[in-house]
Short mmCIF file of C-alpha atoms in Angstrom, two decimals:
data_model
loop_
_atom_site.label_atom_id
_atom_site.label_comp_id
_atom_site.label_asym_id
_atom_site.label_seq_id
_atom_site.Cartn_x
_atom_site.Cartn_y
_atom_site.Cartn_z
CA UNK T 1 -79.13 35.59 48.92
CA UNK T 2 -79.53 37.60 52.11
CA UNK T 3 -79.57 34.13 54.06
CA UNK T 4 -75.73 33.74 52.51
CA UNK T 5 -74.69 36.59 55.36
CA UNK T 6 -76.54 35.02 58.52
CA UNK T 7 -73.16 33.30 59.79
CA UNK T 8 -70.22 35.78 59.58
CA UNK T 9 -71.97 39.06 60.26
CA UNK T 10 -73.03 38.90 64.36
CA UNK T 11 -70.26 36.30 64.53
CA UNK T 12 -67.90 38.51 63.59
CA UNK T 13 -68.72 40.89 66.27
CA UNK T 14 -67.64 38.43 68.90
CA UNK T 15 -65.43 36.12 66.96
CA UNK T 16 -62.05 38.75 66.28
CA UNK T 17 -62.95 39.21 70.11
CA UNK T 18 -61.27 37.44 73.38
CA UNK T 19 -62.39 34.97 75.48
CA UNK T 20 -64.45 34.46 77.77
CA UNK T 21 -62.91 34.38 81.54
CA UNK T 22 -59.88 36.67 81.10
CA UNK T 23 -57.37 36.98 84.09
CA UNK T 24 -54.43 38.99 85.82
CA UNK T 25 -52.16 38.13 88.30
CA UNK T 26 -52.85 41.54 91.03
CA UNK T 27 -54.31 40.02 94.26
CA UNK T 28 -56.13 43.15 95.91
CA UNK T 29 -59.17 43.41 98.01
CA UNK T 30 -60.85 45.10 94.55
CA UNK T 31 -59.04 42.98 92.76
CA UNK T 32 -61.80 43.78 89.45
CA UNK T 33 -62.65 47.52 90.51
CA UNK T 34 -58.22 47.81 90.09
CA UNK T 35 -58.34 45.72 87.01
CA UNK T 36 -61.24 47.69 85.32
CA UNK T 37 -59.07 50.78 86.03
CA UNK T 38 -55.82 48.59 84.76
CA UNK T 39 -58.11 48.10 81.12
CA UNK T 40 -59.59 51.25 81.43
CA UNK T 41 -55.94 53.24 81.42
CA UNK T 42 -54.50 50.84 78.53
CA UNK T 43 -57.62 51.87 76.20
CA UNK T 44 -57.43 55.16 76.62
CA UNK T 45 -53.31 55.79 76.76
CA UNK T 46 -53.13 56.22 72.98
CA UNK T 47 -55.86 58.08 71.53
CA UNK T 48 -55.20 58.72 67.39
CA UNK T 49 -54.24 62.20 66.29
CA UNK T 50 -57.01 61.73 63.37
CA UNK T 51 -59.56 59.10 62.94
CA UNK T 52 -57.63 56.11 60.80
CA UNK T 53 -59.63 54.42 58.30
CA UNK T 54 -58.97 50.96 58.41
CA UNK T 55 -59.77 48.52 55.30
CA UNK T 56 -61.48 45.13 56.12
CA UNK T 57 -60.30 43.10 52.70
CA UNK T 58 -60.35 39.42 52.33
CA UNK T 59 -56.28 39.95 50.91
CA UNK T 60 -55.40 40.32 54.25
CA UNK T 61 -57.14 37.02 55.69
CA UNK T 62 -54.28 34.83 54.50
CA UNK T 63 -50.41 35.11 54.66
CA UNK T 64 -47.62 32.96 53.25
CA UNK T 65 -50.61 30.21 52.30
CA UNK T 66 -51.60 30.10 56.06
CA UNK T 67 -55.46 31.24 56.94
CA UNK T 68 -55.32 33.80 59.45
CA UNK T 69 -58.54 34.13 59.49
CA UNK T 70 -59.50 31.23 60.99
CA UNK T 71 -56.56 31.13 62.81
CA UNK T 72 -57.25 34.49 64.72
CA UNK T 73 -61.27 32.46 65.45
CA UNK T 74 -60.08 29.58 66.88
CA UNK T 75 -57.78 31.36 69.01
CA UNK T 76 -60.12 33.98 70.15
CA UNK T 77 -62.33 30.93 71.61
CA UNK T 78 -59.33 29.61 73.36
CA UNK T 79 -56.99 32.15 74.36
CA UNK T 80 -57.09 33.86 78.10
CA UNK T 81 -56.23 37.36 77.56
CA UNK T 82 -57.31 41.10 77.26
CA UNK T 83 -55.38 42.22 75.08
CA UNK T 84 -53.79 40.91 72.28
CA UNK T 85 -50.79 41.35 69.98
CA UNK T 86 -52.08 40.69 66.23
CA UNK T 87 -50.03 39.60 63.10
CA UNK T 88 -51.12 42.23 61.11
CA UNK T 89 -51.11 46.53 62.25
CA UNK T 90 -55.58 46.03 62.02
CA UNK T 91 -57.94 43.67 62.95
CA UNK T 92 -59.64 41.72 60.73
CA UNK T 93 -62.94 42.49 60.78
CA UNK T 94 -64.55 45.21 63.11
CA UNK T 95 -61.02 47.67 62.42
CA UNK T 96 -63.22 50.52 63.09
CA UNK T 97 -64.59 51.39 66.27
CA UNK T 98 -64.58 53.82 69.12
CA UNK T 99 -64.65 52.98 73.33
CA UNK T 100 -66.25 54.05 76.29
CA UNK T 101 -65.92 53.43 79.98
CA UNK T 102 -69.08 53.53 81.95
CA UNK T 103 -71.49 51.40 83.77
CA UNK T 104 -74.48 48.61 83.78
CA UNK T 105 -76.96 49.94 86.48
CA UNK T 106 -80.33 47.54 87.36
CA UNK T 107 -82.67 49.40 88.81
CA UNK T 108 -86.01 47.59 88.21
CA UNK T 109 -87.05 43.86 89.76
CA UNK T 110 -87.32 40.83 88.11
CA UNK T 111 -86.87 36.88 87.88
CA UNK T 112 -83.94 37.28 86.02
CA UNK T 113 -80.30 36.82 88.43
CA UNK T 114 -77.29 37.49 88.82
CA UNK T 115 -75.80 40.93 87.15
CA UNK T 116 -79.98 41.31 85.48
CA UNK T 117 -80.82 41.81 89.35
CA UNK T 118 -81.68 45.02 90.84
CA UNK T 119 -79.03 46.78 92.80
CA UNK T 120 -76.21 45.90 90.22
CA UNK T 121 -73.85 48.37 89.29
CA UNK T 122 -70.61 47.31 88.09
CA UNK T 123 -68.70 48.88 85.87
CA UNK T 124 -68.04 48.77 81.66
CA UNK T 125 -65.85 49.29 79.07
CA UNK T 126 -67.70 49.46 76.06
CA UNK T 127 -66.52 49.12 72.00
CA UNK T 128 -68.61 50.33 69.09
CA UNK T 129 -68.33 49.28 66.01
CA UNK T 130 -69.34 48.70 62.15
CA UNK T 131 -68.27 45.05 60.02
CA UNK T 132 -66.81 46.44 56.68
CA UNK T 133 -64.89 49.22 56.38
CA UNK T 134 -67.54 51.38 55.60
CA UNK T 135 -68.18 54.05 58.67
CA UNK T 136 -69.94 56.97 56.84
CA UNK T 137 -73.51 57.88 56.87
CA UNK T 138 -73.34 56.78 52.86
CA UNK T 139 -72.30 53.85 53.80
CA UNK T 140 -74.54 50.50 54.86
CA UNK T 141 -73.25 50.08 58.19
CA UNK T 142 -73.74 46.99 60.35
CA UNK T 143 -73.23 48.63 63.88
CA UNK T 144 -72.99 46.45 67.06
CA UNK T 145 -71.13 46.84 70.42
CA UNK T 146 -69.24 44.72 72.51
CA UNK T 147 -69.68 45.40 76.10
CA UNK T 148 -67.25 43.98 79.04
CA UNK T 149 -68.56 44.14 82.19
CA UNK T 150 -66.07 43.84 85.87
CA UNK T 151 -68.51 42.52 88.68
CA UNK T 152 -67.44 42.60 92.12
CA UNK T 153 -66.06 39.29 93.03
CA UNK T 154 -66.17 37.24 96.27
CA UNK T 155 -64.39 34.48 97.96
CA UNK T 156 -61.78 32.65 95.90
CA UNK T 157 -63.00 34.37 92.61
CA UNK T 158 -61.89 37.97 94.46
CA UNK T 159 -58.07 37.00 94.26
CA UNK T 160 -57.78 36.46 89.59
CA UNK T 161 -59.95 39.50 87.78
CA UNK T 162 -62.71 37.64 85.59
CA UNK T 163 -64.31 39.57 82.75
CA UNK T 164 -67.90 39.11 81.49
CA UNK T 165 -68.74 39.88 77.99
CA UNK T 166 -71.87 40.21 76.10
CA UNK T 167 -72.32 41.27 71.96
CA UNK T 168 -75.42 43.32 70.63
CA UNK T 169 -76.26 44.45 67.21
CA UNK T 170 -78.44 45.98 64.91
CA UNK T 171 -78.56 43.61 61.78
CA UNK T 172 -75.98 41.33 59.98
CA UNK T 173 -76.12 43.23 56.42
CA UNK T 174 -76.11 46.29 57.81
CA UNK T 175 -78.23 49.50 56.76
CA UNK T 176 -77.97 53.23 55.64
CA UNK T 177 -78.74 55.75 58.49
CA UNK T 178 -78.22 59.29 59.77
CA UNK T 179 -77.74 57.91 63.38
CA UNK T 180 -76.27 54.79 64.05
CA UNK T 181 -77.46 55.67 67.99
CA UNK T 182 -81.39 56.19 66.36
CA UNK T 183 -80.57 51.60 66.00
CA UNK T 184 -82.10 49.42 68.37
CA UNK T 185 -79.24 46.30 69.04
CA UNK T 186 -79.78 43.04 70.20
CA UNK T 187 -78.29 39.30 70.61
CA UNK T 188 -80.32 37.71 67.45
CA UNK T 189 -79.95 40.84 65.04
CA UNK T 190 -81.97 41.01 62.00
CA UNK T 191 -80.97 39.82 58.64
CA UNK T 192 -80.24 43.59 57.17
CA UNK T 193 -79.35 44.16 53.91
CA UNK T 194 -76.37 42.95 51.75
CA UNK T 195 -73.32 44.29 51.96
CA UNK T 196 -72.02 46.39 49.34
CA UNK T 197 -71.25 44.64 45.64
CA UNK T 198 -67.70 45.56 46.13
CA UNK T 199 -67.34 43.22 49.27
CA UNK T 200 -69.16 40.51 48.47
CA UNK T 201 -66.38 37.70 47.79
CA UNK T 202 -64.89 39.34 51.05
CA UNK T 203 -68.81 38.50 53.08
CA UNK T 204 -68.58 34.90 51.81
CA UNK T 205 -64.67 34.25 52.90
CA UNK T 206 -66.09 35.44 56.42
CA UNK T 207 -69.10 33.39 56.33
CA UNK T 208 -67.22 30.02 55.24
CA UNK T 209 -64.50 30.45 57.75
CA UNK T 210 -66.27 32.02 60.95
CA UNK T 211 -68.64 29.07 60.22
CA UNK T 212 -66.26 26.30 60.77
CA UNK T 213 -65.21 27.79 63.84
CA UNK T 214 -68.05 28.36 65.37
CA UNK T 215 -68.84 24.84 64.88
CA UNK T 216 -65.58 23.55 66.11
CA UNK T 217 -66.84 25.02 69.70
CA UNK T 218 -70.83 25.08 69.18
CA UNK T 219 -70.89 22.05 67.17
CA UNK T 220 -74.70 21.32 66.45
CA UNK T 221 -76.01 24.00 68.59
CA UNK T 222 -73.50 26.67 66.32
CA UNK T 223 -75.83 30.00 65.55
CA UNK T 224 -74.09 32.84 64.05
CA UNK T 225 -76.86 35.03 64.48
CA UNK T 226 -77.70 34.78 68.28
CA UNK T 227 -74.98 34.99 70.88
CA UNK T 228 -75.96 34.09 74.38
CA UNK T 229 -76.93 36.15 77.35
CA UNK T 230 -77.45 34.31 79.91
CA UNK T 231 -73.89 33.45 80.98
CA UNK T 232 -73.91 36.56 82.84
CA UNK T 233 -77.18 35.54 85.17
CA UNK T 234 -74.42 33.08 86.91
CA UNK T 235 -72.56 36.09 88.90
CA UNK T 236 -72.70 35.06 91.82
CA UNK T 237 -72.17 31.32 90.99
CA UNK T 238 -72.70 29.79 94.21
CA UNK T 239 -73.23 30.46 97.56
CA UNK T 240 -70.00 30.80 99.12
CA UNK T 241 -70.96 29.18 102.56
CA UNK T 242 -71.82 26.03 101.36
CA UNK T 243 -70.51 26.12 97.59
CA UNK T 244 -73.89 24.90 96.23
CA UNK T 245 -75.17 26.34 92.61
CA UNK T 246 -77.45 29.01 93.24
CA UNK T 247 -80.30 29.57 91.16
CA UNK T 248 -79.82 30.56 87.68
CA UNK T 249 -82.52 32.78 85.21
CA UNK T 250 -81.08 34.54 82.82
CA UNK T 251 -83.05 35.76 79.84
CA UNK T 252 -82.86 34.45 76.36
CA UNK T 253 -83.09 38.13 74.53
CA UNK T 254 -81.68 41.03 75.56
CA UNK T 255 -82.33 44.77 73.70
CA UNK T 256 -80.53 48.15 74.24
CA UNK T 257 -81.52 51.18 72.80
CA UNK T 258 -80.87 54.74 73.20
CA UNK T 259 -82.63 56.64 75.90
CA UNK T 260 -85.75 58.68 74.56
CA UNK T 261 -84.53 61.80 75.55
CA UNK T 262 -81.18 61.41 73.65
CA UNK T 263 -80.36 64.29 71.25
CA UNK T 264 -78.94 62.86 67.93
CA UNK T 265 -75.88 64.37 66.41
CA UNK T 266 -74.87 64.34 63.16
CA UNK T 267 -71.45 63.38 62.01
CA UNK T 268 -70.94 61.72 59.03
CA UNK T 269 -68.63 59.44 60.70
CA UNK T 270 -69.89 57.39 63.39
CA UNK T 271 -66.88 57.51 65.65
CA UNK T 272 -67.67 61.16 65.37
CA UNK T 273 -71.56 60.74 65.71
CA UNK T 274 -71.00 58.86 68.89
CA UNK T 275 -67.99 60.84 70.75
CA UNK T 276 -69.25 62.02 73.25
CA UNK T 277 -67.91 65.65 73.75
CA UNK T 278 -71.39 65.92 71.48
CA UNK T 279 -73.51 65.32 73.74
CA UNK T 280 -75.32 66.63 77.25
CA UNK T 281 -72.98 66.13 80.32
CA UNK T 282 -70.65 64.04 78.14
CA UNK T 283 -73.07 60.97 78.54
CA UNK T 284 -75.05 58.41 76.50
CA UNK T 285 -77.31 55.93 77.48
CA UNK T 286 -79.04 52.84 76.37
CA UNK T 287 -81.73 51.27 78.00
CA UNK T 288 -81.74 47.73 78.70
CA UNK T 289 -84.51 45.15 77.98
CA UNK T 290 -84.93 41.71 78.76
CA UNK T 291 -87.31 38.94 77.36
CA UNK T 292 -87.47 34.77 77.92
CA UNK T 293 -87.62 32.43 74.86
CA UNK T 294 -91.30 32.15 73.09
CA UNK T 295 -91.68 29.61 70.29
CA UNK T 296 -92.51 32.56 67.63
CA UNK T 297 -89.32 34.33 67.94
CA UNK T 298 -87.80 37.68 68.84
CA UNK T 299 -90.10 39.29 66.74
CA UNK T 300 -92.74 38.25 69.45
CA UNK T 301 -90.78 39.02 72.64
CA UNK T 302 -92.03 40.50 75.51
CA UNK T 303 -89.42 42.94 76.54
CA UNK T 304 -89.08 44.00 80.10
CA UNK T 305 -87.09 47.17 81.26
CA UNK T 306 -84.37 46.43 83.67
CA UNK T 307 -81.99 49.74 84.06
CA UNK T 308 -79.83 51.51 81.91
CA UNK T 309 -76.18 51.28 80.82
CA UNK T 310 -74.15 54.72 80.96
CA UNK T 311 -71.20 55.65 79.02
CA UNK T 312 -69.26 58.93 80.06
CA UNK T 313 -66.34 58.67 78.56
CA UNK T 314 -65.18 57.79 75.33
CA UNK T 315 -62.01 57.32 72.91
CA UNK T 316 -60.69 56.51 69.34
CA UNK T 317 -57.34 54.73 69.92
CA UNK T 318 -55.07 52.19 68.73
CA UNK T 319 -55.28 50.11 71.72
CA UNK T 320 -59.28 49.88 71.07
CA UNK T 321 -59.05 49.41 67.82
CA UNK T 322 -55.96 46.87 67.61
CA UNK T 323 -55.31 45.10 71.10
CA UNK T 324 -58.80 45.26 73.00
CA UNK T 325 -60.42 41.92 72.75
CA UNK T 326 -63.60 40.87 74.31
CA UNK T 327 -64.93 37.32 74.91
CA UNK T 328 -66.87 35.04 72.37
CA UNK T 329 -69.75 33.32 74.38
CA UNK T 330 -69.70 29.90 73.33
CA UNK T 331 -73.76 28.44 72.69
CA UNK T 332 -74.12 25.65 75.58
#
């Protein structure tokens, strides 16, 4: 039964998302160091009074006999925008979360290019967040994060902002936890448990229609429970003097996890666990690991360090929760 979950739950994470490429029309020497600010200020200009408590129910996935649902997936893989106006006042799936702005730092060598190669440093805005609508420590929470990265751009790219997104998580079903930092996230998530009884028909009305959109863009290479990686190895893209490709390794796996010396807090809510007025110097960071593709899975990867990705500051708002949108990497 477990198996039934494997599409809709890392899917999801991605799918009520935003494309890809997204653009603006500012033409600025920085033109993605003023954009980052540009997203930055919009996701943190209307923080909530109180921590809402949003309710992911399949009675909302349809409206007038129309399937919003699906809807909302195929346009997330098509549409070229930050932010988004939706139907509804919630997302949904993923209504819950909380954002950070902060930065992807490389600091160690490897084979792996573009923004995996030492001396990056660009900056992030970050969203955390659980499936259901369960966000209590009671609760089982599938927890993932979707992380948007601005690289410095050159040559013709340096006039239209592009936006690089990548989706980790901890597993599909989701567990019970104290921490929901204390998780370990990656890009092929474990299997988890079920979700609760009460939101079963609700798991299977995700499954069947985040399917059949991921297929419509996947087609036979559609995998609900990896997302890709390695589009962001392409940054640079070419070599600007003579406009060839430039070599591209990018690795198949990637892993974040909480630094060792992080100090856990306990909140029952996660929004609460993870703001981070809680915590030393107003910081949290995961570590970043890499691996390449082996024929016996993620289970035997063979992770390599490669820097460290630092959030340092963070907000619960409606523009996070309801208008943020991050890209859905299509598998190529």
């Amino acid at each position: 039964m477990k198996n039934t979950f494997t599409i809709w739950r890392f899917f999801a994470v991605g799918l009520i998302a935003l494309p890809f490429i997204s653009y603006s029309s500012d033409n600025d020497d920085n033109v993605n160091q003023d954009y980052y600010e540009h997203v930055k200020q919009a996701v943190f200009s209307d923080p909530y009074p109180f921590l809402p408590q949003y309710q992911v129910s399949r009675k909302l996935f349809d409206n007038n006999g129309e399937n919003l649902l699906l809807k909302h997936a195929k346009r997330t893989l098509s549409s070229t925008a930050d932010f988004i106006e939706l139907e509804g006042k919630q997302k949904l799936l993923q209504a819950n979360g909380i954002c950070f702005a902060g930065n992807w730092r490389i600091s160690e060598n490897s084979s792996f290019t573009g923004l995996y190669s030492k001396g990056t440093d660009v900056p992030v805005i970050v969203r955390a967040s659980v499936s259901l609508s369960g966000t209590k420590q009671v609760d089982k929470r599938a927890f993932g994060m979707a992380i948007k990265l601005f690289p410095e751009l050159k040559g013709e790219d340096a006039t239209t902002p592009l936006t690089y997104n990548l989706f980790v998580m901890h597993s599909l079903g989701g567990t019970q936890t104290q921490h929901v930092l204390s998780l370990p996230m990656t890009n092929e998530p474990s299997l988890g448990e079920l979700p609760p009884f009460s939101q079963l028909l609700t798991a299977y009305r995700l499954e069947s229609d985040l399917e059949t959109a991921d297929k419509l863009f996947s087609q036979e290479k559609a995998n609900a429970r990896f997302r890709p990686v390695s589009h962001i190895a392409r940054i640079p893209q070419s070599d600007l003097t003579t406009n060839t490709p430039l070599p591209l390794n990018g690795p198949h796996w990637l892993k974040l996890v909480a630094s060792t010396d992080t100090a856990f807090v306990d909140k029952s809510d996660f929004r609460d666990e993870l703001a981070l007025v809680h915590y030393s110097n107003n910081r949290i960071q995961w570590d970043i690991y890499a691996a390449t593709n082996n024929a016996q899975g993620i289970e035997s990867a063979k992770w390599q360090y490669l820097g460290a990705m630092t959030v340092k500051e963070s907000v619960t708002s409606l523009t996070c929760d309801t208008r943020l949108h991050f890209a859905h990497p299509v598998i190529q």
